[in-house]
mmCIF file of C-alpha atoms in Angstrom:
data_model
loop_
_atom_site.group_PDB
_atom_site.id
_atom_site.type_symbol
_atom_site.label_atom_id
_atom_site.label_comp_id
_atom_site.label_asym_id
_atom_site.label_seq_id
_atom_site.Cartn_x
_atom_site.Cartn_y
_atom_site.Cartn_z
ATOM 1 C CA MET A 1 206.713 64.610 -18.892
ATOM 2 C CA SER A 2 206.737 60.749 -18.691
ATOM 3 C CA HIS A 3 209.197 58.633 -20.726
ATOM 4 C CA PRO A 4 208.588 54.862 -22.100
ATOM 5 C CA PRO A 5 210.263 52.753 -19.822
ATOM 6 C CA LYS A 6 213.267 52.170 -21.971
ATOM 7 C CA ARG A 7 214.064 56.254 -22.397
ATOM 8 C CA LYS A 8 213.805 55.811 -18.441
ATOM 9 C CA MET A 9 216.474 53.422 -17.564
ATOM 10 C CA PHE A 10 218.885 54.740 -20.205
ATOM 11 C CA SER A 11 218.083 58.149 -18.450
ATOM 12 C CA LEU A 12 219.370 56.326 -14.905
ATOM 13 C CA LEU A 13 222.496 54.662 -16.642
ATOM 14 C CA SER A 14 223.542 58.260 -18.373
ATOM 15 C CA ARG A 15 223.210 59.838 -14.734
ATOM 16 C CA TYR A 16 225.163 57.302 -13.209
ATOM 17 C CA THR A 17 228.024 56.516 -15.291
ATOM 18 C CA PRO A 18 231.106 58.143 -15.782
ATOM 19 C CA PRO A 19 232.579 58.165 -19.477
ATOM 20 C CA TYR A 20 233.284 54.969 -21.471
ATOM 21 C CA SER A 21 236.803 55.952 -21.398
ATOM 22 C CA LYS A 22 237.436 55.445 -17.789
ATOM 23 C CA ILE A 23 234.920 52.106 -17.118
ATOM 24 C CA PRO A 24 237.520 49.616 -16.318
ATOM 25 C CA LEU A 25 236.617 46.550 -18.381
ATOM 26 C CA ASN A 26 236.363 43.151 -16.212
ATOM 27 C CA MET A 27 238.118 40.192 -18.417
ATOM 28 C CA PRO A 28 236.202 36.857 -17.775
ATOM 29 C CA LYS A 29 236.889 34.390 -15.806
ATOM 30 C CA PRO A 30 238.352 31.260 -16.794
ATOM 31 C CA PHE A 31 235.588 28.566 -16.968
ATOM 32 C CA SER A 32 235.555 25.831 -14.023
ATOM 33 C CA THR A 33 233.839 22.818 -13.624
ATOM 34 C CA THR A 34 234.545 21.921 -9.931
ATOM 35 C CA THR A 35 231.408 21.674 -8.158
ATOM 36 C CA PRO A 36 231.319 23.724 -4.907
ATOM 37 C CA PRO A 37 231.421 21.386 -1.826
ATOM 38 C CA PRO A 38 228.746 19.664 -0.472
ATOM 39 C CA GLN A 39 228.565 21.951 2.848
ATOM 40 C CA ASN A 40 228.355 25.091 0.427
ATOM 41 C CA ILE A 41 225.215 23.779 -0.931
ATOM 42 C CA SER A 42 223.491 23.585 2.526
ATOM 43 C CA ILE A 43 224.699 26.566 3.330
ATOM 44 C CA VAL A 44 222.985 27.574 0.422
ATOM 45 C CA THR A 45 220.015 26.011 0.590
ATOM 46 C CA THR A 46 219.408 26.499 4.541
ATOM 47 C CA LEU A 47 219.881 30.419 4.144
ATOM 48 C CA THR A 48 217.649 30.348 0.768
ATOM 49 C CA ASN A 49 215.312 28.916 2.966
ATOM 50 C CA LEU A 50 215.443 31.046 5.981
ATOM 51 C CA ILE A 51 215.141 33.820 3.764
ATOM 52 C CA LEU A 52 211.951 32.795 1.741
ATOM 53 C CA THR A 53 210.033 31.534 5.145
ATOM 54 C CA SER A 54 211.074 34.736 7.335
ATOM 55 C CA THR A 55 207.938 36.452 8.159
ATOM 56 C CA ASP A 56 209.533 38.542 10.694
ATOM 57 C CA ALA A 57 212.227 40.989 9.606
ATOM 58 C CA GLN A 58 214.174 41.958 12.432
ATOM 59 C CA SER A 59 215.602 38.027 13.145
ATOM 60 C CA LEU A 60 215.972 38.082 9.487
ATOM 61 C CA THR A 61 218.229 40.700 9.630
ATOM 62 C CA GLN A 62 219.570 38.918 12.793
ATOM 63 C CA ALA A 63 220.144 35.959 11.132
ATOM 64 C CA LEU A 64 221.857 37.282 7.821
ATOM 65 C CA LEU A 65 224.063 39.837 10.038
ATOM 66 C CA SER A 66 225.193 37.224 12.298
ATOM 67 C CA PRO A 67 229.315 36.834 12.670
ATOM 68 C CA SER A 68 229.246 33.147 12.104
ATOM 69 C CA ILE A 69 228.171 33.382 8.357
ATOM 70 C CA ASN A 70 231.566 34.302 6.172
ATOM 71 C CA TRP A 71 229.486 36.195 3.095
ATOM 72 C CA THR A 72 231.964 35.731 0.384
ATOM 73 C CA PRO A 73 230.216 37.401 -3.134
ATOM 74 C CA HIS A 74 230.126 33.394 -4.752
ATOM 75 C CA LEU A 75 228.057 33.503 -1.716
ATOM 76 C CA VAL A 76 226.029 35.930 -1.848
ATOM 77 C CA ASN A 77 225.282 35.135 -5.996
ATOM 78 C CA THR A 78 224.393 32.200 -5.645
ATOM 79 C CA ILE A 79 221.688 32.561 -3.405
ATOM 80 C CA LEU A 80 220.576 35.538 -5.699
ATOM 81 C CA LYS A 81 220.125 32.540 -7.791
ATOM 82 C CA HIS A 82 218.113 30.563 -6.030
ATOM 83 C CA LEU A 83 215.797 33.275 -5.342
ATOM 84 C CA TRP A 84 215.442 34.164 -8.895
ATOM 85 C CA ASN A 85 212.080 33.244 -8.898
ATOM 86 C CA HIS A 86 210.910 35.590 -5.697
ATOM 87 C CA GLY A 87 212.355 38.954 -6.659
ATOM 88 C CA PRO A 88 210.728 40.872 -3.695
ATOM 89 C CA LYS A 89 212.518 37.844 -1.141
ATOM 90 C CA ALA A 90 215.728 38.703 -3.177
ATOM 91 C CA LEU A 91 216.005 42.134 -3.285
ATOM 92 C CA GLN A 92 215.478 42.266 0.603
ATOM 93 C CA PHE A 93 218.170 40.272 1.054
ATOM 94 C CA PHE A 94 220.696 42.150 -0.776
ATOM 95 C CA HIS A 95 219.493 45.292 1.256
ATOM 96 C CA LEU A 96 219.469 43.757 4.436
ATOM 97 C CA LEU A 97 223.530 42.645 3.327
ATOM 98 C CA ARG A 98 224.630 45.681 2.523
ATOM 99 C CA ASN A 99 224.050 46.566 6.503
ATOM 100 C CA HIS A 100 226.932 44.102 6.936
ATOM 101 C CA PRO A 101 229.727 45.783 9.087
ATOM 102 C CA THR A 102 232.294 42.814 7.169
ATOM 103 C CA TYR A 103 231.412 42.343 3.262
ATOM 104 C CA ILE A 104 230.405 44.492 0.573
ATOM 105 C CA HIS A 105 228.563 43.777 -2.129
ATOM 106 C CA SER A 106 230.749 43.267 -5.056
ATOM 107 C CA PRO A 107 229.704 44.201 -8.941
ATOM 108 C CA SER A 108 228.494 40.632 -9.715
ATOM 109 C CA SER A 109 226.267 41.058 -6.802
ATOM 110 C CA PHE A 110 225.029 44.153 -8.306
ATOM 111 C CA ASP A 111 224.455 42.906 -11.337
ATOM 112 C CA HIS A 112 222.232 39.999 -9.896
ATOM 113 C CA ALA A 113 220.233 42.475 -7.952
ATOM 114 C CA ILE A 114 220.019 44.841 -11.196
ATOM 115 C CA ASP A 115 218.715 41.854 -13.142
ATOM 116 C CA ILE A 116 215.876 40.854 -10.779
ATOM 117 C CA ALA A 117 214.836 44.818 -10.056
ATOM 118 C CA ALA A 118 214.515 45.092 -14.100
ATOM 119 C CA ARG A 119 212.475 42.039 -14.573
ATOM 120 C CA LEU A 120 209.902 43.336 -12.080
ATOM 121 C CA ARG A 121 210.342 46.707 -13.609
ATOM 122 C CA ASN A 122 210.911 48.212 -10.395
ATOM 123 C CA TYR A 123 212.999 51.136 -11.795
ATOM 124 C CA ASN A 124 213.253 53.447 -8.501
ATOM 125 C CA THR A 125 215.148 50.340 -7.192
ATOM 126 C CA ILE A 126 217.441 50.102 -10.273
ATOM 127 C CA SER A 127 218.412 53.773 -9.513
ATOM 128 C CA THR A 128 219.121 53.345 -6.151
ATOM 129 C CA LEU A 129 221.267 50.148 -6.903
ATOM 130 C CA LEU A 130 223.267 52.299 -9.412
ATOM 131 C CA HIS A 131 223.483 54.799 -7.031
ATOM 132 C CA SER A 132 224.452 52.794 -4.756
ATOM 133 C CA MET A 133 227.413 51.041 -6.891
ATOM 134 C CA ARG A 134 228.595 54.797 -7.778
ATOM 135 C CA THR A 135 228.807 55.658 -3.664
ATOM 136 C CA LEU A 136 231.130 52.642 -3.445
ATOM 137 C CA ARG A 137 232.511 53.380 -6.405
ATOM 138 C CA LEU A 138 231.820 50.576 -8.102
ATOM 139 C CA HIS A 139 230.887 51.507 -12.120
ATOM 140 C CA PRO A 140 228.335 49.641 -14.605
ATOM 141 C CA SER A 141 230.094 46.966 -16.649
ATOM 142 C CA PRO A 142 229.208 46.665 -20.213
ATOM 143 C CA LYS A 143 227.343 43.639 -18.664
ATOM 144 C CA THR A 144 225.846 46.189 -16.647
ATOM 145 C CA PHE A 145 224.197 47.958 -19.524
ATOM 146 C CA ALA A 146 223.479 44.934 -21.234
ATOM 147 C CA ILE A 147 221.204 43.657 -18.201
ATOM 148 C CA ILE A 148 219.144 46.810 -18.402
ATOM 149 C CA ALA A 149 218.639 47.470 -21.875
ATOM 150 C CA GLU A 150 218.110 43.962 -22.256
ATOM 151 C CA ARG A 151 215.038 43.880 -19.297
ATOM 152 C CA GLY A 152 213.915 47.411 -20.370
ATOM 153 C CA ASP A 153 211.325 46.242 -23.011
#
């Protein structure tokens, strides 16, 4: 039986989500008007260009898994935002970092990746990302639900 896209997404959510009473609510972060240091902008630009221009997956993997890069959720989220118009490359980047020995994706990074996959209507990737969140004991937030519902037209 084939379901319309919205129905398919909501069935994915119900399969990978614990009861509402167990979902921790994230408090909003304080608003900050500080700009990142120029060094961080340079790192983001360099890494974004590397991801966009790379044609060899193995060399890209080696570069991204380099211990010289200090991966943080902020850095990953910023790169995902820069790759917004290049969805497949953004998802490739997100997937490659899942193999990093010391970095673990944050819930906000998953939200960015789910948003990109939903925009591409890649429901299998959304399902995989939700399953990965559950494996890491990260539960979808109300924001995650909103992203999927908004993109599921």
